[in-house]
Short mmCIF file of C-alpha atoms in Angstrom, two decimals:
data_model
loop_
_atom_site.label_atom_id
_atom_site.label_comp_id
_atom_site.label_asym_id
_atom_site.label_seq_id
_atom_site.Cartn_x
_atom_site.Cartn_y
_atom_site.Cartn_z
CA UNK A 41 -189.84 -24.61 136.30
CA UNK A 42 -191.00 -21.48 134.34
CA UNK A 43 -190.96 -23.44 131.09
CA UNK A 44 -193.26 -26.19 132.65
CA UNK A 45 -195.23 -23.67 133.70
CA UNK A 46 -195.57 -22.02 130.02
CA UNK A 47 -196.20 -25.20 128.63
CA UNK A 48 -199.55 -26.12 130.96
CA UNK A 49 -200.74 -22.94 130.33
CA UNK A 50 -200.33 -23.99 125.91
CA UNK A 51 -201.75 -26.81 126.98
CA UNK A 52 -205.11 -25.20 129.29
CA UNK A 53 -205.60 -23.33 125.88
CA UNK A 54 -205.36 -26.08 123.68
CA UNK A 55 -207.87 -28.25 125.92
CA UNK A 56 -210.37 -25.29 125.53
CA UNK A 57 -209.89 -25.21 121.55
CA UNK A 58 -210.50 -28.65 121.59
CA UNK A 59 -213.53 -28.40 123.54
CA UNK A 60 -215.17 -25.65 121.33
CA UNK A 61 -214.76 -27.75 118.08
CA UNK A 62 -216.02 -30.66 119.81
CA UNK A 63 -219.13 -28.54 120.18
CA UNK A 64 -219.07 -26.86 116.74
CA UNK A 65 -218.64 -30.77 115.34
CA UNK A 66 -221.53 -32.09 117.53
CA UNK A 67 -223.49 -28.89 116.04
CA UNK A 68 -222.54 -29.79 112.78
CA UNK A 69 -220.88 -26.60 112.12
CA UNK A 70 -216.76 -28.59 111.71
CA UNK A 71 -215.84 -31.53 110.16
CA UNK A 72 -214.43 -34.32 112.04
CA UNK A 73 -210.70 -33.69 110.96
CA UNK A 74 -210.68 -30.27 112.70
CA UNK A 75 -211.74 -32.22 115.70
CA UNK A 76 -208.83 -34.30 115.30
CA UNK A 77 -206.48 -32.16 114.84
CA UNK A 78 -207.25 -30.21 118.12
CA UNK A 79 -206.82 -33.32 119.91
CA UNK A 80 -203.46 -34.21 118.72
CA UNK A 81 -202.22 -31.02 119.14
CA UNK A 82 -203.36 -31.34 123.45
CA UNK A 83 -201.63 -34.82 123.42
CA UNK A 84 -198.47 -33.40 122.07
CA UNK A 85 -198.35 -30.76 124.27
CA UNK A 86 -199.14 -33.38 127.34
CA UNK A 87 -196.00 -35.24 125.77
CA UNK A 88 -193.78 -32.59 125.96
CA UNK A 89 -195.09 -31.52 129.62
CA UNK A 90 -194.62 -34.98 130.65
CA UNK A 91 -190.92 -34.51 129.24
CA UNK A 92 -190.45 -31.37 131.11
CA UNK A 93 -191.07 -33.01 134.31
CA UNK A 94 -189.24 -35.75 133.39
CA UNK A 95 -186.02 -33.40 132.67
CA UNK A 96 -186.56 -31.27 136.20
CA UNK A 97 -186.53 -34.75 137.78
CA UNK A 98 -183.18 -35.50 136.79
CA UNK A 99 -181.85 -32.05 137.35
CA UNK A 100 -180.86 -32.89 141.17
CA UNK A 101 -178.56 -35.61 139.94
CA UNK A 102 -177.23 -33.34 137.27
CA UNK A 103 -176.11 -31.24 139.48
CA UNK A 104 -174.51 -34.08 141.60
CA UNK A 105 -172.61 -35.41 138.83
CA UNK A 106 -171.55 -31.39 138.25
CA UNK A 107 -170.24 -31.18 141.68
CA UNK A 108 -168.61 -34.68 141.58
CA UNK A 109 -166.65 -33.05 138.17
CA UNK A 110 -166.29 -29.55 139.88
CA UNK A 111 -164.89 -31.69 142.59
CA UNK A 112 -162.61 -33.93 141.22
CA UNK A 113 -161.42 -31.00 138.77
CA UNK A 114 -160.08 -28.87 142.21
CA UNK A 115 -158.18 -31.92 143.20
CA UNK A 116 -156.62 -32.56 140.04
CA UNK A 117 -155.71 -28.94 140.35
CA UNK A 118 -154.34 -29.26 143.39
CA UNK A 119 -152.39 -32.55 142.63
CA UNK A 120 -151.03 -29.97 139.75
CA UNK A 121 -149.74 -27.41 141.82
CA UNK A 122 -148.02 -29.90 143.90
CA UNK A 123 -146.48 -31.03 141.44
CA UNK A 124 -145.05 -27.90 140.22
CA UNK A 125 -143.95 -26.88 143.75
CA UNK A 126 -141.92 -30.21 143.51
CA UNK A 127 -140.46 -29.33 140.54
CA UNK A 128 -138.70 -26.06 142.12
CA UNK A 129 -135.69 -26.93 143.73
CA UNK A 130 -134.95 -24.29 146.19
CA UNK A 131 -131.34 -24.17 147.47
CA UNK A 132 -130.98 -23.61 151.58
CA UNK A 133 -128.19 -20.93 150.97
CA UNK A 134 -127.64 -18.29 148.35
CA UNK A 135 -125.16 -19.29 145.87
CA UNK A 136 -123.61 -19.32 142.28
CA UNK A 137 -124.38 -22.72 139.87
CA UNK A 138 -121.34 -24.90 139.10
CA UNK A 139 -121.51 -27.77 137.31
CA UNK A 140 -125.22 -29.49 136.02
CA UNK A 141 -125.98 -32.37 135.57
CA UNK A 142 -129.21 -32.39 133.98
CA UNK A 143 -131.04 -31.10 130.57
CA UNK A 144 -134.47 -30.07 130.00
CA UNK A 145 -136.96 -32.70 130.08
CA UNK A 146 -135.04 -34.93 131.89
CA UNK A 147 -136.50 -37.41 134.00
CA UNK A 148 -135.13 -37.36 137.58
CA UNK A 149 -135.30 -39.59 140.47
CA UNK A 150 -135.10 -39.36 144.10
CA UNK A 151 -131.28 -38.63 145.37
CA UNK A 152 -130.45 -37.60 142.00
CA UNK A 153 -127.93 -35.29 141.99
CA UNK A 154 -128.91 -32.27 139.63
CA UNK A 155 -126.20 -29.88 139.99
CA UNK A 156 -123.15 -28.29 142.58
CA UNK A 157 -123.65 -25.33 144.17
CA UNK A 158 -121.33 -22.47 145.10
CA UNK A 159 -122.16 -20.55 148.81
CA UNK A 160 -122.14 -16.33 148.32
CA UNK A 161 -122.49 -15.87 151.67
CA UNK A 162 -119.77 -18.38 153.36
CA UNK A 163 -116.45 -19.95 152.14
CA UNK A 164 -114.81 -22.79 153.77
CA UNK A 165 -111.45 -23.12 153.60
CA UNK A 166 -108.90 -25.69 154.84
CA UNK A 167 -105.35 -24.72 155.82
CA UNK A 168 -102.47 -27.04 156.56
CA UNK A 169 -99.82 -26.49 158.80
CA UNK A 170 -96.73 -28.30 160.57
CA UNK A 171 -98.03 -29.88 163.85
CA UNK A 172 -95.30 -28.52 165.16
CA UNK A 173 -96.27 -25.18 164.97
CA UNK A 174 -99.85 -25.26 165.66
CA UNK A 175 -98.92 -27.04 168.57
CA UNK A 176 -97.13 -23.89 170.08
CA UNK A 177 -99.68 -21.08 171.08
CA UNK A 178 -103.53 -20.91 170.70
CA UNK A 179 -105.15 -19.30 167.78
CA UNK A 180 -106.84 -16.06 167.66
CA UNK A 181 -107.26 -14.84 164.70
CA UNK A 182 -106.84 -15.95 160.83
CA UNK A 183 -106.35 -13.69 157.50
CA UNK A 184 -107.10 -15.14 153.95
CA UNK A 185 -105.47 -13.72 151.15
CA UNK A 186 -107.10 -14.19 147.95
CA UNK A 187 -105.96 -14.92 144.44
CA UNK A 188 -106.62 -11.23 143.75
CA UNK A 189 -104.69 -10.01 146.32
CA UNK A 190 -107.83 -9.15 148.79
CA UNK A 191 -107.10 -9.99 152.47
CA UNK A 192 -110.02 -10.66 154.38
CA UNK A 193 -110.27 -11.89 157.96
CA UNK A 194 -111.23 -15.57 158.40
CA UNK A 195 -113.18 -17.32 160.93
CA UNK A 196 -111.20 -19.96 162.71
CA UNK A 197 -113.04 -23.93 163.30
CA UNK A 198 -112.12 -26.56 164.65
CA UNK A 199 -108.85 -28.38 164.58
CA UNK A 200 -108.82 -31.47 163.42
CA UNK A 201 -107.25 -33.99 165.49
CA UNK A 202 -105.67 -36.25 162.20
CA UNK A 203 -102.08 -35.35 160.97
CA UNK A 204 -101.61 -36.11 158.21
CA UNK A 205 -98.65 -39.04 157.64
CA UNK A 206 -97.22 -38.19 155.15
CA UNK A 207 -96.60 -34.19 155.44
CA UNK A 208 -97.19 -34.44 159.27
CA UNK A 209 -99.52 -31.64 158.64
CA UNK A 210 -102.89 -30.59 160.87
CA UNK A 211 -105.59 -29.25 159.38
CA UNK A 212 -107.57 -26.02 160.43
CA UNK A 213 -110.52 -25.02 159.34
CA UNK A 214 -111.38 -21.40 158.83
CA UNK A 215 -114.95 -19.85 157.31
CA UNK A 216 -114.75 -16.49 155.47
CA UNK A 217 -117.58 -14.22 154.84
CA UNK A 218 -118.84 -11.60 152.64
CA UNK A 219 -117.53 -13.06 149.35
CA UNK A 220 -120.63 -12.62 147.35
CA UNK A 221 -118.38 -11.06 144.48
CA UNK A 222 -117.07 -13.99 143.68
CA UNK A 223 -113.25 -13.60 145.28
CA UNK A 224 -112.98 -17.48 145.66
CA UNK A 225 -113.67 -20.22 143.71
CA UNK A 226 -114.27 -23.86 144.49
CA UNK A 227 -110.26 -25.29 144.74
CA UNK A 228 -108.47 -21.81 144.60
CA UNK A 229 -105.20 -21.60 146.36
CA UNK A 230 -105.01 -19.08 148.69
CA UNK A 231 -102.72 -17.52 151.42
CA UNK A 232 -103.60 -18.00 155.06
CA UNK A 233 -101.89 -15.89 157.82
CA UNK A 234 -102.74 -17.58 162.28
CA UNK A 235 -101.97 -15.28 164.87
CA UNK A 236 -101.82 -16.87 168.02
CA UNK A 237 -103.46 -14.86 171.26
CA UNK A 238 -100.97 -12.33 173.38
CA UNK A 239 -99.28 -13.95 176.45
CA UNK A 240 -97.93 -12.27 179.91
CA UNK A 241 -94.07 -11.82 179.46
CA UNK A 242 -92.55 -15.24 180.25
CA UNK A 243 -88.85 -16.11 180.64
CA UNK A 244 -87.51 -17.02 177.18
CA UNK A 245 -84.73 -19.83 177.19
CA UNK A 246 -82.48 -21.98 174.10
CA UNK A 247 -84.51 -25.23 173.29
CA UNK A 248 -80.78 -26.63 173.72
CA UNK A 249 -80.58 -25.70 177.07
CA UNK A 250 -83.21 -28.15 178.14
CA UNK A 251 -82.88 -31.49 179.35
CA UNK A 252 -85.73 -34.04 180.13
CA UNK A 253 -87.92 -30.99 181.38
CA UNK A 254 -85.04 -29.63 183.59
CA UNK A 255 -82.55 -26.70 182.71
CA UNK A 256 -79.21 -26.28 184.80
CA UNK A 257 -78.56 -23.27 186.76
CA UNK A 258 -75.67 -21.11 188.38
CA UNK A 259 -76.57 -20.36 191.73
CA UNK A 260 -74.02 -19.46 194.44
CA UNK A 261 -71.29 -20.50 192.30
CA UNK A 262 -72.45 -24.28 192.65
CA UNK A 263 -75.00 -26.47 189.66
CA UNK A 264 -78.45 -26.60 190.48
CA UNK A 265 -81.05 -28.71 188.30
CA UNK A 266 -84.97 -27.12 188.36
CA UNK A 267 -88.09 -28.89 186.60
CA UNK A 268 -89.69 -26.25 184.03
CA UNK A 269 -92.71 -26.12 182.08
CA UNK A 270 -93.38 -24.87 178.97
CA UNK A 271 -95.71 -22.70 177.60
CA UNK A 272 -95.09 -22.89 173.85
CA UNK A 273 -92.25 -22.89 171.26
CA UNK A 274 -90.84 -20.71 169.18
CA UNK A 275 -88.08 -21.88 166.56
CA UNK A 276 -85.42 -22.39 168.37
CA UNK A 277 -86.49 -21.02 172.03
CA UNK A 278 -89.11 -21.98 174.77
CA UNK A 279 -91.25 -19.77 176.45
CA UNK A 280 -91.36 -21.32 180.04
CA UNK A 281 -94.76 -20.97 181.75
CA UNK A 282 -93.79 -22.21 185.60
CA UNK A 283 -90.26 -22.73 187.20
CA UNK A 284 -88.03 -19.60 185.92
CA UNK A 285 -88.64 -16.14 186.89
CA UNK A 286 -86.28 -14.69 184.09
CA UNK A 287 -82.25 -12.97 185.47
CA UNK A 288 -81.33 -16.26 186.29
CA UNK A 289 -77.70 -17.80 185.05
CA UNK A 290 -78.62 -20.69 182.57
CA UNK A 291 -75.90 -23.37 181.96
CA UNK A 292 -77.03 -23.38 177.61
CA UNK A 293 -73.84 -25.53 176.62
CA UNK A 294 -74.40 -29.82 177.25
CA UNK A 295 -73.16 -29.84 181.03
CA UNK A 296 -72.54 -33.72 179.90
CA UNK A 297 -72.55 -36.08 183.56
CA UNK A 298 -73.74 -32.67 185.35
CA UNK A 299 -74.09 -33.65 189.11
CA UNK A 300 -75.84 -30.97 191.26
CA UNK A 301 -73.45 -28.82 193.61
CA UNK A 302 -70.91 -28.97 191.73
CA UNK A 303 -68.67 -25.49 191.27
CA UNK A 304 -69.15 -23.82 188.26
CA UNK A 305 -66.59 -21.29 186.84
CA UNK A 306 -68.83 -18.65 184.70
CA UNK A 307 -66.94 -17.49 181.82
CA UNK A 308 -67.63 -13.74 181.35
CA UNK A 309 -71.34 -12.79 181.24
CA UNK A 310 -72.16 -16.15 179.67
CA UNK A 311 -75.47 -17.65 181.33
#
């Protein structure tokens, strides 16, 4: 806007140049030519206002067209950074690499796997054991002993209902935490130690001296027969839960066709 202003101003000066050699050529005092050339110099000046204008008419779109760019760059931008972000892969857990599957510029697709991943801040661990034994008291507390020789306590998961067919193992699951040094290592053998959980004092009786859920007892001299149940087992010997109250006399040899009331002879202190 200033430089259209400038330029009517040129051309308000011009105009009056022209005008005084007009007069000095009507006097007779310029020739012709200087007449002339006053006027072309006020039409090219006109021209070049007239261009001005033009050029501050068009500015509005201009700047549209600028914005549209300005626009259009901040969404490409955007688009970028997206982009990027997908490109970090963030792992859920902290952790150590393993094996990758990948190299640089590599072109990945959706459920790719890229690499396996190693958790600092909880091992899993599976433990097999007899049936048998699991079977016999409920578990308390675990200990993992490490490859290294460090024994850290383990958290105990589920049991899994399966046995195995073969082994006729059960499987346990512990977690262990607080590894982040690196003590364990995907498919490291390791030691596990169950403790069971601390039970009352119960009657303790030979595993041979039951029969069909029944032991045989000495009482008044005569065989009696009483239903037990038991709590758990240990090797060779049952703790009962229900049906002794322990200072009984237990018949522990195979009474054979045992027929309640009759006489027993007791031997010593043999029960």
């Amino acid at each position: 806007q200033a430089q259209l202003e400038a330029a009517r101003g040129t051309l308000s000066l011009l105009q009056k140049e022209e005008a005084r050699y007009q007069t000095l050529y009507e006097k007779g005092a310029t020739p012709a030519s200087t007449v002339d050339a006053r006027r072309r110099d006020v039409l090219n000046q006109e021209r070049a206002i007239k261009e001005i204008e033009s050029n501050i008419a068009t500015i509005p779109a201009q700047i549209d067209a600028v914005q549209a760019r300005m626009s259009a760059n901040r969404a490409n931008l955007q688009k970028q950074g997206v982009q990027i972000g997908r490109s970090v892969v963030k792992a859920p857990f902290n952790g150590r690499l393993g094996e990758v599957y990948l190299e640089v510029g590599q072109v990945v697709s959706a459920g790719s796997q890229l690499f396996t991943m190693q958790g600092n801040d909880e091992v899993r661990i599976e433990a097999r054991f007899p049936q048998a034994q699991l079977g016999q008291f409920p578990l308390k507390t675990a200990y993992v002993t490490t490859p290294s020789g460090r024994q850290v306590k383990a958290n105990i998961g589920p049991l899994r209902e399966q046995v195995d067919p073969v082994s006729r193992t059960a499987s346990v699951q512990l977690t262990v935490s607080n590894l982040a040094n690196g003590h364990l290592l995907p498919g490291a053998l390791v030691g596990v130690v169950l403790e069971g959980e601390s039970h009352e004092p119960r009657p303790v009786v030979p595993r041979s001296a039951l029969h069909n859920r029944s032991v045989f007892l000495v009482e008044d001299g005569k065989l009696t027969r009483r239903e037990i149940q038991v709590a758990f087992r240990e090797g060779d010997f049952l703790a009962v839960e229900s049906g002794l109250q322990g200072g009984e006399k237990l018949v522990v040899s195979d009474p054979g066709l045992a027929i309640e009331g009759t006489p027993v002879l007791v031997k010593g202190q043999e029960q």
